[in-house]
PDB file of C-alpha atoms in Angstrom:
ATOM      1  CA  UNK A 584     -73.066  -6.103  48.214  1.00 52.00           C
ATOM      2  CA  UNK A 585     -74.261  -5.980  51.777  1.00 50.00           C
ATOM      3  CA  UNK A 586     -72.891  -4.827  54.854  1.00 50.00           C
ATOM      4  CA  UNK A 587     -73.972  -5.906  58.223  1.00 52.00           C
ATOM      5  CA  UNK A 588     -75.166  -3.876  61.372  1.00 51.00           C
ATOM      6  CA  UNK A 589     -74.319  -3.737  64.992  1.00 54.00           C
ATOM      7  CA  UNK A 590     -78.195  -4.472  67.421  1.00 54.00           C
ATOM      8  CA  UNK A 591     -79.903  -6.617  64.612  1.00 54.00           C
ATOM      9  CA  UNK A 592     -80.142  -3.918  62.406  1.00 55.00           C
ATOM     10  CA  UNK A 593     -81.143  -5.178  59.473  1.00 56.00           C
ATOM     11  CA  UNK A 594     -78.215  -5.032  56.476  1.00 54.00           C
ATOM     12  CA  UNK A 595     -77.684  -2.573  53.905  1.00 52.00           C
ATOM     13  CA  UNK A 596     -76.503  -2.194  50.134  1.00 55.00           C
ATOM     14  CA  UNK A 597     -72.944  -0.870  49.716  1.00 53.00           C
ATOM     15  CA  UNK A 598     -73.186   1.141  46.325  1.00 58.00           C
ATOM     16  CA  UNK A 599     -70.907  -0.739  44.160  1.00 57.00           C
ATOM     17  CA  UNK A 600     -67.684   0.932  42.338  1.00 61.00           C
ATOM     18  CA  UNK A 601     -68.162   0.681  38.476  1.00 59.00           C
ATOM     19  CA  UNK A 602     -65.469  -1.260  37.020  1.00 59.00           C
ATOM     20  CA  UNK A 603     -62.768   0.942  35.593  1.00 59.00           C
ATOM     21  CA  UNK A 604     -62.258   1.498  32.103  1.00 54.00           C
ATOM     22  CA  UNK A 605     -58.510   1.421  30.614  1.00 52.00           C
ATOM     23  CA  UNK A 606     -58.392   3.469  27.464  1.00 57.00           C
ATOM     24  CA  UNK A 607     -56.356   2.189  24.511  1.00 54.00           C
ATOM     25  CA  UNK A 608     -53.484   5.042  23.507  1.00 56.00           C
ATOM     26  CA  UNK A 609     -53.963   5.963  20.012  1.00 57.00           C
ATOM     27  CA  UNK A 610     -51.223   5.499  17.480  1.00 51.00           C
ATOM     28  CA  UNK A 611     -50.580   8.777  15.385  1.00 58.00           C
ATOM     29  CA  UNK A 612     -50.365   7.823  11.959  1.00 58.00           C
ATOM     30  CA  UNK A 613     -47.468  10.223  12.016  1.00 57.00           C
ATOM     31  CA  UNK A 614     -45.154   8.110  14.032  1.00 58.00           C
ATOM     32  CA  UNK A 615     -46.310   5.500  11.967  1.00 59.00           C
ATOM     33  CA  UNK A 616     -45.411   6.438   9.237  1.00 61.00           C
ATOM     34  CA  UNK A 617     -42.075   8.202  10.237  1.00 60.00           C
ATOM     35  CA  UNK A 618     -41.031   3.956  12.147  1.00 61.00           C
ATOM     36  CA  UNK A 619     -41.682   2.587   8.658  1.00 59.00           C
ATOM     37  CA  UNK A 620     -39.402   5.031   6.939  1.00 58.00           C
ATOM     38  CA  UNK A 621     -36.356   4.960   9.398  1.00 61.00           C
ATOM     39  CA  UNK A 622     -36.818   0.477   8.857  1.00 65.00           C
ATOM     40  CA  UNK A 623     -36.910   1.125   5.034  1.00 55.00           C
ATOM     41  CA  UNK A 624     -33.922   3.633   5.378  1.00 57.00           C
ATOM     42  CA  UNK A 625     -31.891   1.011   7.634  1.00 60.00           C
ATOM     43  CA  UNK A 626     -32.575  -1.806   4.847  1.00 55.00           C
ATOM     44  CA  UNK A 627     -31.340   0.226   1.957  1.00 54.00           C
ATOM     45  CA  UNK A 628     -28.471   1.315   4.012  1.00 56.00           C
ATOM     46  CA  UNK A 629     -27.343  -2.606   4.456  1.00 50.00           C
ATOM     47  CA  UNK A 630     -27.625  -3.486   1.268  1.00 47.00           C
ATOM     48  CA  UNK A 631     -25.792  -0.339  -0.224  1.00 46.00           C
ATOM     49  CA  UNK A 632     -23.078  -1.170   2.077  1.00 46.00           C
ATOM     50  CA  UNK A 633     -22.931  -5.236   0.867  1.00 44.00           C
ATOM     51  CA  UNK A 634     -22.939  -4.162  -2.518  1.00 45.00           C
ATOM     52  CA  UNK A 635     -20.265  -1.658  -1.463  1.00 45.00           C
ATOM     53  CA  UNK A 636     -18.504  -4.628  -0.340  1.00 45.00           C
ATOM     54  CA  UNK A 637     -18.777  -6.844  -3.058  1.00 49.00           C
ATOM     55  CA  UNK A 638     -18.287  -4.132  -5.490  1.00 60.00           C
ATOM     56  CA  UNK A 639     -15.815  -5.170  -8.199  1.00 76.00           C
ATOM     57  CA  UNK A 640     -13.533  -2.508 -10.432  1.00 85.00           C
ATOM     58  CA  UNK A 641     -11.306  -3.110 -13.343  1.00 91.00           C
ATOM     59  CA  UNK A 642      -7.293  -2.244 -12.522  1.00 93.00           C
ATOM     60  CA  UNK A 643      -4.290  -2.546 -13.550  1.00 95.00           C
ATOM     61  CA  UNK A 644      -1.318  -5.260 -12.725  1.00 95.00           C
ATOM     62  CA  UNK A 645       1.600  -6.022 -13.751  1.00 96.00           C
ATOM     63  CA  UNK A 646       1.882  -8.824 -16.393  1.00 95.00           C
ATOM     64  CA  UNK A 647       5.901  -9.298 -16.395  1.00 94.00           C
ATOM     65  CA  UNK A 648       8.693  -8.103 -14.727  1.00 91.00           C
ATOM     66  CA  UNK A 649      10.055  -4.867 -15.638  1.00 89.00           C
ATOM     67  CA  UNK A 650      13.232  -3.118 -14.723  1.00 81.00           C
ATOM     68  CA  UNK A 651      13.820   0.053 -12.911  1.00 79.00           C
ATOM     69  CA  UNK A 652      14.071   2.890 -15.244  1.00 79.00           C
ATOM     70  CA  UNK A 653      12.213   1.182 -18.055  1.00 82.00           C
ATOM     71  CA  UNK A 654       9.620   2.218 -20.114  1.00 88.00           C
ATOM     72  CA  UNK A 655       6.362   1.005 -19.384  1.00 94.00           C
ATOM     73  CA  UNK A 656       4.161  -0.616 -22.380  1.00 94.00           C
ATOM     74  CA  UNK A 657       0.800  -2.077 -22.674  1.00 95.00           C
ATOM     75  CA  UNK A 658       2.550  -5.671 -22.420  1.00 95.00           C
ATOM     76  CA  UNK A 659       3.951  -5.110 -19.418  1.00 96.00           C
ATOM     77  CA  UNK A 660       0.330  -4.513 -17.995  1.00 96.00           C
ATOM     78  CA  UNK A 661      -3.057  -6.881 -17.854  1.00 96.00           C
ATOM     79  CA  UNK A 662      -6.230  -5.767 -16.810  1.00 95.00           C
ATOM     80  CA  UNK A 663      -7.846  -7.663 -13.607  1.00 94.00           C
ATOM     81  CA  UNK A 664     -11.415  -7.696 -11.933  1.00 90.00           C
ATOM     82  CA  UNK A 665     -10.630  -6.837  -8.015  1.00 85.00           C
ATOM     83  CA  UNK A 666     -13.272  -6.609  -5.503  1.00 77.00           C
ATOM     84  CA  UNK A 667     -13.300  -3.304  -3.527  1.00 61.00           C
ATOM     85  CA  UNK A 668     -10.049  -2.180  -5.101  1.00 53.00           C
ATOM     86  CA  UNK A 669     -11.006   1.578  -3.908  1.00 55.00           C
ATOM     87  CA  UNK A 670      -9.199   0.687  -0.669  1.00 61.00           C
ATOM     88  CA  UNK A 671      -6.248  -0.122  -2.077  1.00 68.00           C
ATOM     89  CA  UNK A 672      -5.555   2.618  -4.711  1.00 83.00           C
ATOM     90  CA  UNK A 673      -4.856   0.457  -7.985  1.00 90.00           C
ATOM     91  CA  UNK A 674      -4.631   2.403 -10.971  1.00 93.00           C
ATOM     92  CA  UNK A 675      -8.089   1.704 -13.092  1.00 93.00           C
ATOM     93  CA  UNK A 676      -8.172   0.013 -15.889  1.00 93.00           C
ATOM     94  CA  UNK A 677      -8.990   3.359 -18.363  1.00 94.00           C
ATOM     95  CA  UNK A 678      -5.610   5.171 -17.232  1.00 94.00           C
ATOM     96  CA  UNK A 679      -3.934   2.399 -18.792  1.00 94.00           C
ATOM     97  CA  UNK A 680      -2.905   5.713 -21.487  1.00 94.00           C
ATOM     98  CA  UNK A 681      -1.544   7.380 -18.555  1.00 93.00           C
ATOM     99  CA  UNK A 682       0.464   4.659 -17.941  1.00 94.00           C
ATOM    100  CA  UNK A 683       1.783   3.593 -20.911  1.00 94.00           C
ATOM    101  CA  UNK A 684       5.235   5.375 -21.703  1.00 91.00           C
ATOM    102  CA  UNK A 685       5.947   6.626 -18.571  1.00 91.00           C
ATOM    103  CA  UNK A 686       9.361   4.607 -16.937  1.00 88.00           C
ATOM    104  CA  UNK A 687       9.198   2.359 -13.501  1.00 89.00           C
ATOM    105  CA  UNK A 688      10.565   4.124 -10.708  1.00 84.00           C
ATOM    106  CA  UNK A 689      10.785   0.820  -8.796  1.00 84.00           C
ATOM    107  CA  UNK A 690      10.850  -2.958 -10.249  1.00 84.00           C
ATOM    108  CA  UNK A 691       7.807  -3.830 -10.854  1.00 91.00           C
ATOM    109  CA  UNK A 692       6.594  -7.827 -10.424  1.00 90.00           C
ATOM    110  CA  UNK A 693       4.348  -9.710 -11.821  1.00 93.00           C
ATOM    111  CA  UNK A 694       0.478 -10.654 -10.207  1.00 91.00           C
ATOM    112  CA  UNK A 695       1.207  -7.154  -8.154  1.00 93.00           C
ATOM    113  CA  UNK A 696      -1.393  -4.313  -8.939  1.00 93.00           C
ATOM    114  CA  UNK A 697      -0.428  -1.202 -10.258  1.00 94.00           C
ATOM    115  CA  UNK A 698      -0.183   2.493  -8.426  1.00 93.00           C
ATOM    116  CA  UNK A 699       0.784   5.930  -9.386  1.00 91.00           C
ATOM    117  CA  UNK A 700       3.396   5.805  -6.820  1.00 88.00           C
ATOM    118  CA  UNK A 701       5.260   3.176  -9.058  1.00 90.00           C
ATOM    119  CA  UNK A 702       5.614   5.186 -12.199  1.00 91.00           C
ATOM    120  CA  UNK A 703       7.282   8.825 -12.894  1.00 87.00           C
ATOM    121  CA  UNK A 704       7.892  11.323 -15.504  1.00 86.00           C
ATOM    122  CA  UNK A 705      11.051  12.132 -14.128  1.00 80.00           C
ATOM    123  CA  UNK A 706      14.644  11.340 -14.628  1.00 75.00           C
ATOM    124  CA  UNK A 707      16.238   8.873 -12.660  1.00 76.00           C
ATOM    125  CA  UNK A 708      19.092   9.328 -13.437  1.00 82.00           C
ATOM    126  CA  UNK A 709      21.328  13.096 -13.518  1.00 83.00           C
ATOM    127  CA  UNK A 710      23.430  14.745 -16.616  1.00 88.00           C
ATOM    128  CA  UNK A 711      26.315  12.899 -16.482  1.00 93.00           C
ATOM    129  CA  UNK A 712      25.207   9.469 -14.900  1.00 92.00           C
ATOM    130  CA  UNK A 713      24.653   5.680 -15.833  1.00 92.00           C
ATOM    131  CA  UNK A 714      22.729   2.822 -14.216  1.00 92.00           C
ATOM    132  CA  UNK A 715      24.047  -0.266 -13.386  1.00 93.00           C
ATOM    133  CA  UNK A 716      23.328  -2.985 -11.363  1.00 92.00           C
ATOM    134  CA  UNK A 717      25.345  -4.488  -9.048  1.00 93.00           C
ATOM    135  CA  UNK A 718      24.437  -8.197  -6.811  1.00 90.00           C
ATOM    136  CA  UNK A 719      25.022  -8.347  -3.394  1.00 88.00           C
ATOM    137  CA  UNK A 720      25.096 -10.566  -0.770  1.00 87.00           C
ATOM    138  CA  UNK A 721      22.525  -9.803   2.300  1.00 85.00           C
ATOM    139  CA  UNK A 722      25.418  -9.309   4.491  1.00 86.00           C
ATOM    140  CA  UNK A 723      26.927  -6.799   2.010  1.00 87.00           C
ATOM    141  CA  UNK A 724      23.934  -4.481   2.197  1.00 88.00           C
ATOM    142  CA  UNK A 725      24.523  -1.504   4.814  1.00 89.00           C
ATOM    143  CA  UNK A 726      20.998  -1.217   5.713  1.00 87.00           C
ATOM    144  CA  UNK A 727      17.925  -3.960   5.745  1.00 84.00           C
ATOM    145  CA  UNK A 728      16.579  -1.884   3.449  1.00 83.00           C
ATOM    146  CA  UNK A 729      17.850   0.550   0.715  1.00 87.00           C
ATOM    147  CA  UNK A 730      15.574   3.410  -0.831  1.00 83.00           C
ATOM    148  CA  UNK A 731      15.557   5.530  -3.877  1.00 81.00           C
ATOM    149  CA  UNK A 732      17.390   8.481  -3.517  1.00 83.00           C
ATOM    150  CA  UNK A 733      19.649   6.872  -0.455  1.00 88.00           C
ATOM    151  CA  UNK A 734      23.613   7.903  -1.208  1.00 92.00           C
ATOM    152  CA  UNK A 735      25.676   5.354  -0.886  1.00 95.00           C
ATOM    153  CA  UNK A 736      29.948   5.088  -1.185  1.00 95.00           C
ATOM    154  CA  UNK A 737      31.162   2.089  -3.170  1.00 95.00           C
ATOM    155  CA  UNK A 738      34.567   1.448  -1.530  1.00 93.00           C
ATOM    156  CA  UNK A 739      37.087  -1.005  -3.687  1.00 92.00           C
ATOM    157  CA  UNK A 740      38.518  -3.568  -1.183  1.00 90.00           C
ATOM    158  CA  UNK A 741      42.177  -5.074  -0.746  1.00 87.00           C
ATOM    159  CA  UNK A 742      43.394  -7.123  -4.212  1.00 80.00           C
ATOM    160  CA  UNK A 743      45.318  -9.779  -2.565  1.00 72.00           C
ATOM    161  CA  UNK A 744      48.104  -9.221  -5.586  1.00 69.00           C
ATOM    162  CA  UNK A 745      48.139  -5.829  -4.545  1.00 61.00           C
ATOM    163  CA  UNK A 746      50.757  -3.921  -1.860  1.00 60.00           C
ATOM    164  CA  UNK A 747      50.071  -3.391   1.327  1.00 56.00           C
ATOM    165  CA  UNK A 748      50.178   0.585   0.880  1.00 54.00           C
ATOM    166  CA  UNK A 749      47.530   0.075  -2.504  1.00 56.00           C
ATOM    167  CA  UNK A 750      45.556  -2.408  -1.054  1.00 51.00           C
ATOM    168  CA  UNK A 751      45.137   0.318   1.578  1.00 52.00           C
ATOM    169  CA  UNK A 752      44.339   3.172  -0.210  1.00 62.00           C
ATOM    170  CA  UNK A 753      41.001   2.058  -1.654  1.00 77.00           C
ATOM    171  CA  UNK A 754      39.295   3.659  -4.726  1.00 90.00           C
ATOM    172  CA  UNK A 755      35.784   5.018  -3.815  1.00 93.00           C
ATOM    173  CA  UNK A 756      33.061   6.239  -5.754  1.00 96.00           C
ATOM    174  CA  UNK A 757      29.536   8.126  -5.393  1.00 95.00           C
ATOM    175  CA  UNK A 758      26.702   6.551  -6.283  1.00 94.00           C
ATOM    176  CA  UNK A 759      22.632   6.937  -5.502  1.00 92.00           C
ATOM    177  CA  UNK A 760      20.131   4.416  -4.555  1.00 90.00           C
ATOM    178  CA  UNK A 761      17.739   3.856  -7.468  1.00 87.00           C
ATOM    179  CA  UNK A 762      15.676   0.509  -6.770  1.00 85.00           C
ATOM    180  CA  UNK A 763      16.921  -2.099  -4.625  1.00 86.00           C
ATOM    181  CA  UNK A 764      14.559  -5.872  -5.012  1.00 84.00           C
ATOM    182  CA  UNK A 765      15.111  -8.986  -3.550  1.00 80.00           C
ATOM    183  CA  UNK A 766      15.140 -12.348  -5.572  1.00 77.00           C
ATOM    184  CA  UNK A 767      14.508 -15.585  -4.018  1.00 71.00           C
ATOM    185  CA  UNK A 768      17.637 -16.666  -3.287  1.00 71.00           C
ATOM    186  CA  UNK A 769      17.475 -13.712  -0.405  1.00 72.00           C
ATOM    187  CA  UNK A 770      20.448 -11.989  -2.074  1.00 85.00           C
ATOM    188  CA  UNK A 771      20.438  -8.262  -3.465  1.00 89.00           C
ATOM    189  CA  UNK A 772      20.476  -6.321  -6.313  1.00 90.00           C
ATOM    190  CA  UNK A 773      21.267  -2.743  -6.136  1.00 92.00           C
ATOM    191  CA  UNK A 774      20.692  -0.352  -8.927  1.00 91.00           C
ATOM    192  CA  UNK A 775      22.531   2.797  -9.017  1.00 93.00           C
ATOM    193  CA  UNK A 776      22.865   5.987 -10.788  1.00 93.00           C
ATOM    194  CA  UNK A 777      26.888   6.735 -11.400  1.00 95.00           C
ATOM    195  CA  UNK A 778      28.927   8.728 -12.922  1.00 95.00           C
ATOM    196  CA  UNK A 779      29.278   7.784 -16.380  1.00 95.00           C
ATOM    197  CA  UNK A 780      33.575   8.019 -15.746  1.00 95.00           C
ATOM    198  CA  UNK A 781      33.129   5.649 -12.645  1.00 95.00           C
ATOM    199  CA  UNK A 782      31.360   3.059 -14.605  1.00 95.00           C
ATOM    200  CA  UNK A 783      33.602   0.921 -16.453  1.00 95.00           C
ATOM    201  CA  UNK A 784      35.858   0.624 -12.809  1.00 94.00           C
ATOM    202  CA  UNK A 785      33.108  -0.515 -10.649  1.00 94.00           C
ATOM    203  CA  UNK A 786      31.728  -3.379 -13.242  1.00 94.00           C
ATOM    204  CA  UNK A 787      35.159  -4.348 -13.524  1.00 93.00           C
ATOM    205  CA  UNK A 788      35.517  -4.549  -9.220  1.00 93.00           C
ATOM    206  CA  UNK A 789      32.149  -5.551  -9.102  1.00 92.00           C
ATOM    207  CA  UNK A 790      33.279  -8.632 -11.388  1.00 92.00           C
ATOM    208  CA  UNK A 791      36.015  -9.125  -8.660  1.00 90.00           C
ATOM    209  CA  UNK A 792      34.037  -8.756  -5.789  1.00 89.00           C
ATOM    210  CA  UNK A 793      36.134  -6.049  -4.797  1.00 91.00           C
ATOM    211  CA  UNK A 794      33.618  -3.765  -4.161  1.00 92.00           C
ATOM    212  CA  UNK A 795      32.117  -2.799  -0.499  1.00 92.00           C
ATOM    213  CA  UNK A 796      28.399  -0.133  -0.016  1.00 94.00           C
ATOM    214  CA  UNK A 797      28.356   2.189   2.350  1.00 94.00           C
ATOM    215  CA  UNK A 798      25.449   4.163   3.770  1.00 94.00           C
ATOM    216  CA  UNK A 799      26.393   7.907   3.850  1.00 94.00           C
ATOM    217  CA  UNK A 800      22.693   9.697   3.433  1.00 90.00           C
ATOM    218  CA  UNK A 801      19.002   8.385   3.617  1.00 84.00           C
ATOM    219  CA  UNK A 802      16.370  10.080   1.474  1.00 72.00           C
TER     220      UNK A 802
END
């Protein structure tokens, strides 16, 4: 390059600036190596969680309807494939032994899955007591929804034969909640524990429909 100078002096070579050199940054093989790990890592920790997912367990449902109270038998049960089951806390399949023999503490339908919760070693019903069943309309029903262990008061109503002062008086009786299900025609049935003396009056009001449920307790 030349430069050019003031009174015809003649010109003169500029030294020239050698080109500049970019230097390529090295890759550590360590980092390398450690980025190809932490990918690997990330793809087995997708597909453990899909197959997580997808995941399918053999449990326990119920194969027909069985009563409050009853004994539970192999019959009564059918083994089903359900995927990811773990969330929902089915009995498995291989405590079907466990199962079997123990009673229903609530009614159990059929195509439902199975849980712990639904079965019990103990008594349902006290020294002294007797189940029975009574149907109810919706509007009958002192609550939306009745639990086991709720106390309840069945109250005899008026007998239109009866006399004024009778028909006043009103029989009641003590009773506890032990299942209460729904059938399809959106009435009730109750199931109570009661005193085995107070029985054969309340089937024969209950027969009457002379019979009104009051909620005195919740469980």
């Amino acid at each position: 390059m030349s430069l050019a100078t003031r009174n015809g002096t003649p010109s003169v070579d500029a030294p020239v600036n050698p080109p500049t050199v970019v230097r390529q940054r090295r890759v550590r093989p360590g980092l390398l190596g450690l980025a190809v790990l932490l990918i690997a890592l990330g793809g087995l920790g997708a597909a453990f969680a899909v197959t997580s997912v997808r995941a399918t367990g053999s449990y326990l449902a119920v194969a027909r309807p069985v009563e409050v109270g009853r004994e539970i038998s192999a019959a009564d049960l059918v083994t089903v494939q359900v995927a990811g089951g773990q969330g929902l806390r089915p009995v498995p399949a291989a405590r079907l032994d466990e199962v079997v023999g123990k009673r229903a503490a609530v009614a159990l339908l059929p195509g439902t899955l199975l849980t712990l919760g639904q079965v019990t070693d103990d008594p349902l019903l006290g020294p002294g007591q007797q189940q029975i069943a009574l149907g109810l309309k919706t509007a009958q029903v002192p609550a939306r929804e009745l639990h086991p262990g709720d106390k309840v008061l069945l109250v005899s109503t008026p007998d239109n034969d009866a006399d004024e002062d009778k028909a006043a008086a009103g029989t009641r009786f003590t009773a506890t909640v032990i299942d209460m299900v729904s059938p399809a025609n959106d009435d009730k049935v109750l199931y109570l524990a009661l005193l085995t003396r107070d029985v054969p009056a309340v089937v024969a009001l209950a027969a009457q429909q002379r019979l009104a449920v009051v909620l005195t307790e919740a469980a």
